[in-house]
């Protein structure tokens, strides 16, 4: 007879054995709860819904991958720690932004480690709301969501996947494109990810702020002000007068972060040691519309039609 203490574990394993898996990206993906997760991270991410304990004053930076997570982490971290450290002693001068804000359940964000962090916690996730504990939406913690025009998000994903130190053959642009449009990409389908957070932001605008990469690029000062107010640390009149908002924007800008030694030469193991990420690969071009340099017009049109069809009637547009 099996011991009852092992039952939940064997139930999980039995469930995992039934889940669809796809190869093609830098690591295999498994479909869980309508979301494609990196297979070797599956158990960790499955545990988040049951074991992550959100606190009322948590701030969660939720992003679709390749939408500017690194940038949002730098901005939110700089805004929320500015009373403790200024631009000359910021931990961002010596740490990649990914490091200063842990991912829930991954990369420095093991669930028992998160328990030990003092409040208010600044956390990050790529998981959609359906894979987070329901308490995230009931205890009142704040979520900042960031996504990006899908063609640019795709091109950024394709480059990044091919830079990951996994040692296999690179994925071709065509194969990557077909999988992305089929919804098979890390944390995809992308449209479900965007729409889940979009609906949350419409239902609870005080708690869920919805941002697009393009919006930050076109008016970073406005977004940084909005973000500070949303995080309950609005800029004071004195800070406005002395140019602190501009300083936050320029400190976290692509050029400024990319040129720091830690981001030029450093790197880190990610995803359970399965892949090695060079910090420099998190700062590729930082441009809006770079898709035209990689995708054909036909591909662009196909993706636009898909986006139109998926987002029709939702109010979300790109
Ligand atoms: P590109 O590949 O188009 O250059 P993520 O951090 O979610 O992985 O997203 C990475 C994308 O954000 C990359 O896009 C990267 O260059 C861009 N990026 C990183 N830091 C940035 C910054 N400070 N400002 C603007 N874009 C940034």
PDB file of N, CA, C and O in Angstrom, residues 77-94 239 244 247-248 251-252:
ATOM      1  N   UNK A  77      11.802  49.310  -9.073  1.00  0.00           N
ATOM      2  CA  UNK A  77      12.755  49.216  -7.971  1.00  0.00           C
ATOM      3  C   UNK A  77      13.308  50.609  -7.632  1.00  0.00           C
ATOM      4  O   UNK A  77      13.371  51.007  -6.467  1.00  0.00           O
ATOM      5  N   UNK A  78      13.668  51.357  -8.653  1.00  0.00           N
ATOM      6  CA  UNK A  78      14.246  52.690  -8.422  1.00  0.00           C
ATOM      7  C   UNK A  78      13.212  53.620  -7.787  1.00  0.00           C
ATOM      8  O   UNK A  78      13.517  54.360  -6.841  1.00  0.00           O
ATOM      9  N   UNK A  79      11.987  53.559  -8.291  1.00  0.00           N
ATOM     10  CA  UNK A  79      10.928  54.416  -7.730  1.00  0.00           C
ATOM     11  C   UNK A  79      10.674  54.055  -6.269  1.00  0.00           C
ATOM     12  O   UNK A  79      10.597  54.928  -5.406  1.00  0.00           O
ATOM     13  N   UNK A  80      10.581  52.765  -5.997  1.00  0.00           N
ATOM     14  CA  UNK A  80      10.147  52.406  -4.643  1.00  0.00           C
ATOM     15  C   UNK A  80      11.268  52.426  -3.606  1.00  0.00           C
ATOM     16  O   UNK A  80      10.991  52.422  -2.417  1.00  0.00           O
ATOM     17  N   UNK A  81      12.522  52.475  -4.052  1.00  0.00           N
ATOM     18  CA  UNK A  81      13.614  52.511  -3.053  1.00  0.00           C
ATOM     19  C   UNK A  81      14.273  53.888  -2.987  1.00  0.00           C
ATOM     20  O   UNK A  81      15.289  54.054  -2.330  1.00  0.00           O
ATOM     21  N   UNK A  82      13.701  54.886  -3.689  1.00  0.00           N
ATOM     22  CA  UNK A  82      14.442  56.151  -3.821  1.00  0.00           C
ATOM     23  C   UNK A  82      14.619  56.901  -2.504  1.00  0.00           C
ATOM     24  O   UNK A  82      15.506  57.747  -2.400  1.00  0.00           O
ATOM     25  N   UNK A  83      13.817  56.574  -1.488  1.00  0.00           N
ATOM     26  CA  UNK A  83      14.037  57.274  -0.217  1.00  0.00           C
ATOM     27  C   UNK A  83      15.231  56.656   0.527  1.00  0.00           C
ATOM     28  O   UNK A  83      15.813  57.277   1.414  1.00  0.00           O
ATOM     29  N   UNK A  84      15.579  55.418   0.164  1.00  0.00           N
ATOM     30  CA  UNK A  84      16.685  54.734   0.864  1.00  0.00           C
ATOM     31  C   UNK A  84      18.015  54.867   0.132  1.00  0.00           C
ATOM     32  O   UNK A  84      19.062  54.919   0.727  1.00  0.00           O
ATOM     33  N   UNK A  85      17.967  54.849  -1.201  1.00  0.00           N
ATOM     34  CA  UNK A  85      19.248  54.938  -1.915  1.00  0.00           C
ATOM     35  C   UNK A  85      19.081  55.867  -3.118  1.00  0.00           C
ATOM     36  O   UNK A  85      18.000  55.931  -3.707  1.00  0.00           O
ATOM     37  N   UNK A  86      20.130  56.589  -3.412  1.00  0.00           N
ATOM     38  CA  UNK A  86      19.999  57.487  -4.559  1.00  0.00           C
ATOM     39  C   UNK A  86      20.707  56.866  -5.765  1.00  0.00           C
ATOM     40  O   UNK A  86      21.069  55.700  -5.761  1.00  0.00           O
ATOM     41  N   UNK A  87      20.907  57.676  -6.778  1.00  0.00           N
ATOM     42  CA  UNK A  87      21.419  57.119  -8.031  1.00  0.00           C
ATOM     43  C   UNK A  87      22.901  56.740  -7.954  1.00  0.00           C
ATOM     44  O   UNK A  87      23.409  56.064  -8.824  1.00  0.00           O
ATOM     45  N   UNK A  88      23.598  57.210  -6.896  1.00  0.00           N
ATOM     46  CA  UNK A  88      25.030  56.896  -6.830  1.00  0.00           C
ATOM     47  C   UNK A  88      25.297  55.609  -6.052  1.00  0.00           C
ATOM     48  O   UNK A  88      26.373  55.038  -6.151  1.00  0.00           O
ATOM     49  N   UNK A  89      24.310  55.172  -5.253  1.00  0.00           N
ATOM     50  CA  UNK A  89      24.563  53.916  -4.535  1.00  0.00           C
ATOM     51  C   UNK A  89      23.462  52.881  -4.798  1.00  0.00           C
ATOM     52  O   UNK A  89      23.222  51.985  -3.997  1.00  0.00           O
ATOM     53  N   UNK A  90      22.805  52.999  -5.929  1.00  0.00           N
ATOM     54  CA  UNK A  90      21.736  52.049  -6.250  1.00  0.00           C
ATOM     55  C   UNK A  90      22.300  50.644  -6.462  1.00  0.00           C
ATOM     56  O   UNK A  90      23.314  50.474  -7.144  1.00  0.00           O
ATOM     57  N   UNK A  91      21.637  49.641  -5.905  1.00  0.00           N
ATOM     58  CA  UNK A  91      22.044  48.252  -6.173  1.00  0.00           C
ATOM     59  C   UNK A  91      22.031  47.927  -7.665  1.00  0.00           C
ATOM     60  O   UNK A  91      22.690  46.986  -8.105  1.00  0.00           O
ATOM     61  N   UNK A  92      21.324  48.743  -8.457  1.00  0.00           N
ATOM     62  CA  UNK A  92      21.283  48.480  -9.906  1.00  0.00           C
ATOM     63  C   UNK A  92      22.612  48.795 -10.592  1.00  0.00           C
ATOM     64  O   UNK A  92      22.835  48.397 -11.731  1.00  0.00           O
ATOM     65  N   UNK A  93      23.485  49.513  -9.879  1.00  0.00           N
ATOM     66  CA  UNK A  93      24.800  49.796 -10.477  1.00  0.00           C
ATOM     67  C   UNK A  93      25.662  48.535 -10.524  1.00  0.00           C
ATOM     68  O   UNK A  93      26.563  48.413 -11.343  1.00  0.00           O
ATOM     69  N   UNK A  94      25.354  47.598  -9.636  1.00  0.00           N
ATOM     70  CA  UNK A  94      26.177  46.386  -9.570  1.00  0.00           C
ATOM     71  C   UNK A  94      25.376  45.088  -9.732  1.00  0.00           C
ATOM     72  O   UNK A  94      25.934  43.999  -9.659  1.00  0.00           O
ATOM     73  N   UNK A 239      10.578  66.963  -5.375  1.00  0.00           N
ATOM     74  CA  UNK A 239      11.245  66.017  -6.284  1.00  0.00           C
ATOM     75  C   UNK A 239      11.002  66.413  -7.740  1.00  0.00           C
ATOM     76  O   UNK A 239      11.895  66.340  -8.577  1.00  0.00           O
ATOM     77  N   UNK A 244      13.856  64.796 -10.240  1.00  0.00           N
ATOM     78  CA  UNK A 244      14.024  63.378  -9.882  1.00  0.00           C
ATOM     79  C   UNK A 244      13.335  62.452 -10.897  1.00  0.00           C
ATOM     80  O   UNK A 244      13.853  61.380 -11.214  1.00  0.00           O
ATOM     81  N   UNK A 247      15.525  61.975 -13.702  1.00  0.00           N
ATOM     82  CA  UNK A 247      16.681  61.155 -13.309  1.00  0.00           C
ATOM     83  C   UNK A 247      16.333  59.675 -13.289  1.00  0.00           C
ATOM     84  O   UNK A 247      17.133  58.839 -13.716  1.00  0.00           O
ATOM     85  N   UNK A 248      15.123  59.358 -12.787  1.00  0.00           N
ATOM     86  CA  UNK A 248      14.692  57.944 -12.770  1.00  0.00           C
ATOM     87  C   UNK A 248      14.663  57.415 -14.206  1.00  0.00           C
ATOM     88  O   UNK A 248      15.192  56.345 -14.506  1.00  0.00           O
ATOM     89  N   UNK A 251      18.248  57.135 -15.605  1.00  0.00           N
ATOM     90  CA  UNK A 251      19.004  56.082 -14.913  1.00  0.00           C
ATOM     91  C   UNK A 251      18.590  54.686 -15.420  1.00  0.00           C
ATOM     92  O   UNK A 251      19.413  53.795 -15.548  1.00  0.00           O
ATOM     93  N   UNK A 252      17.288  54.527 -15.683  1.00  0.00           N
ATOM     94  CA  UNK A 252      16.774  53.207 -16.109  1.00  0.00           C
ATOM     95  C   UNK A 252      16.706  53.060 -17.619  1.00  0.00           C
ATOM     96  O   UNK A 252      16.160  52.061 -18.122  1.00  0.00           O
TER      97      UNK A 252
END
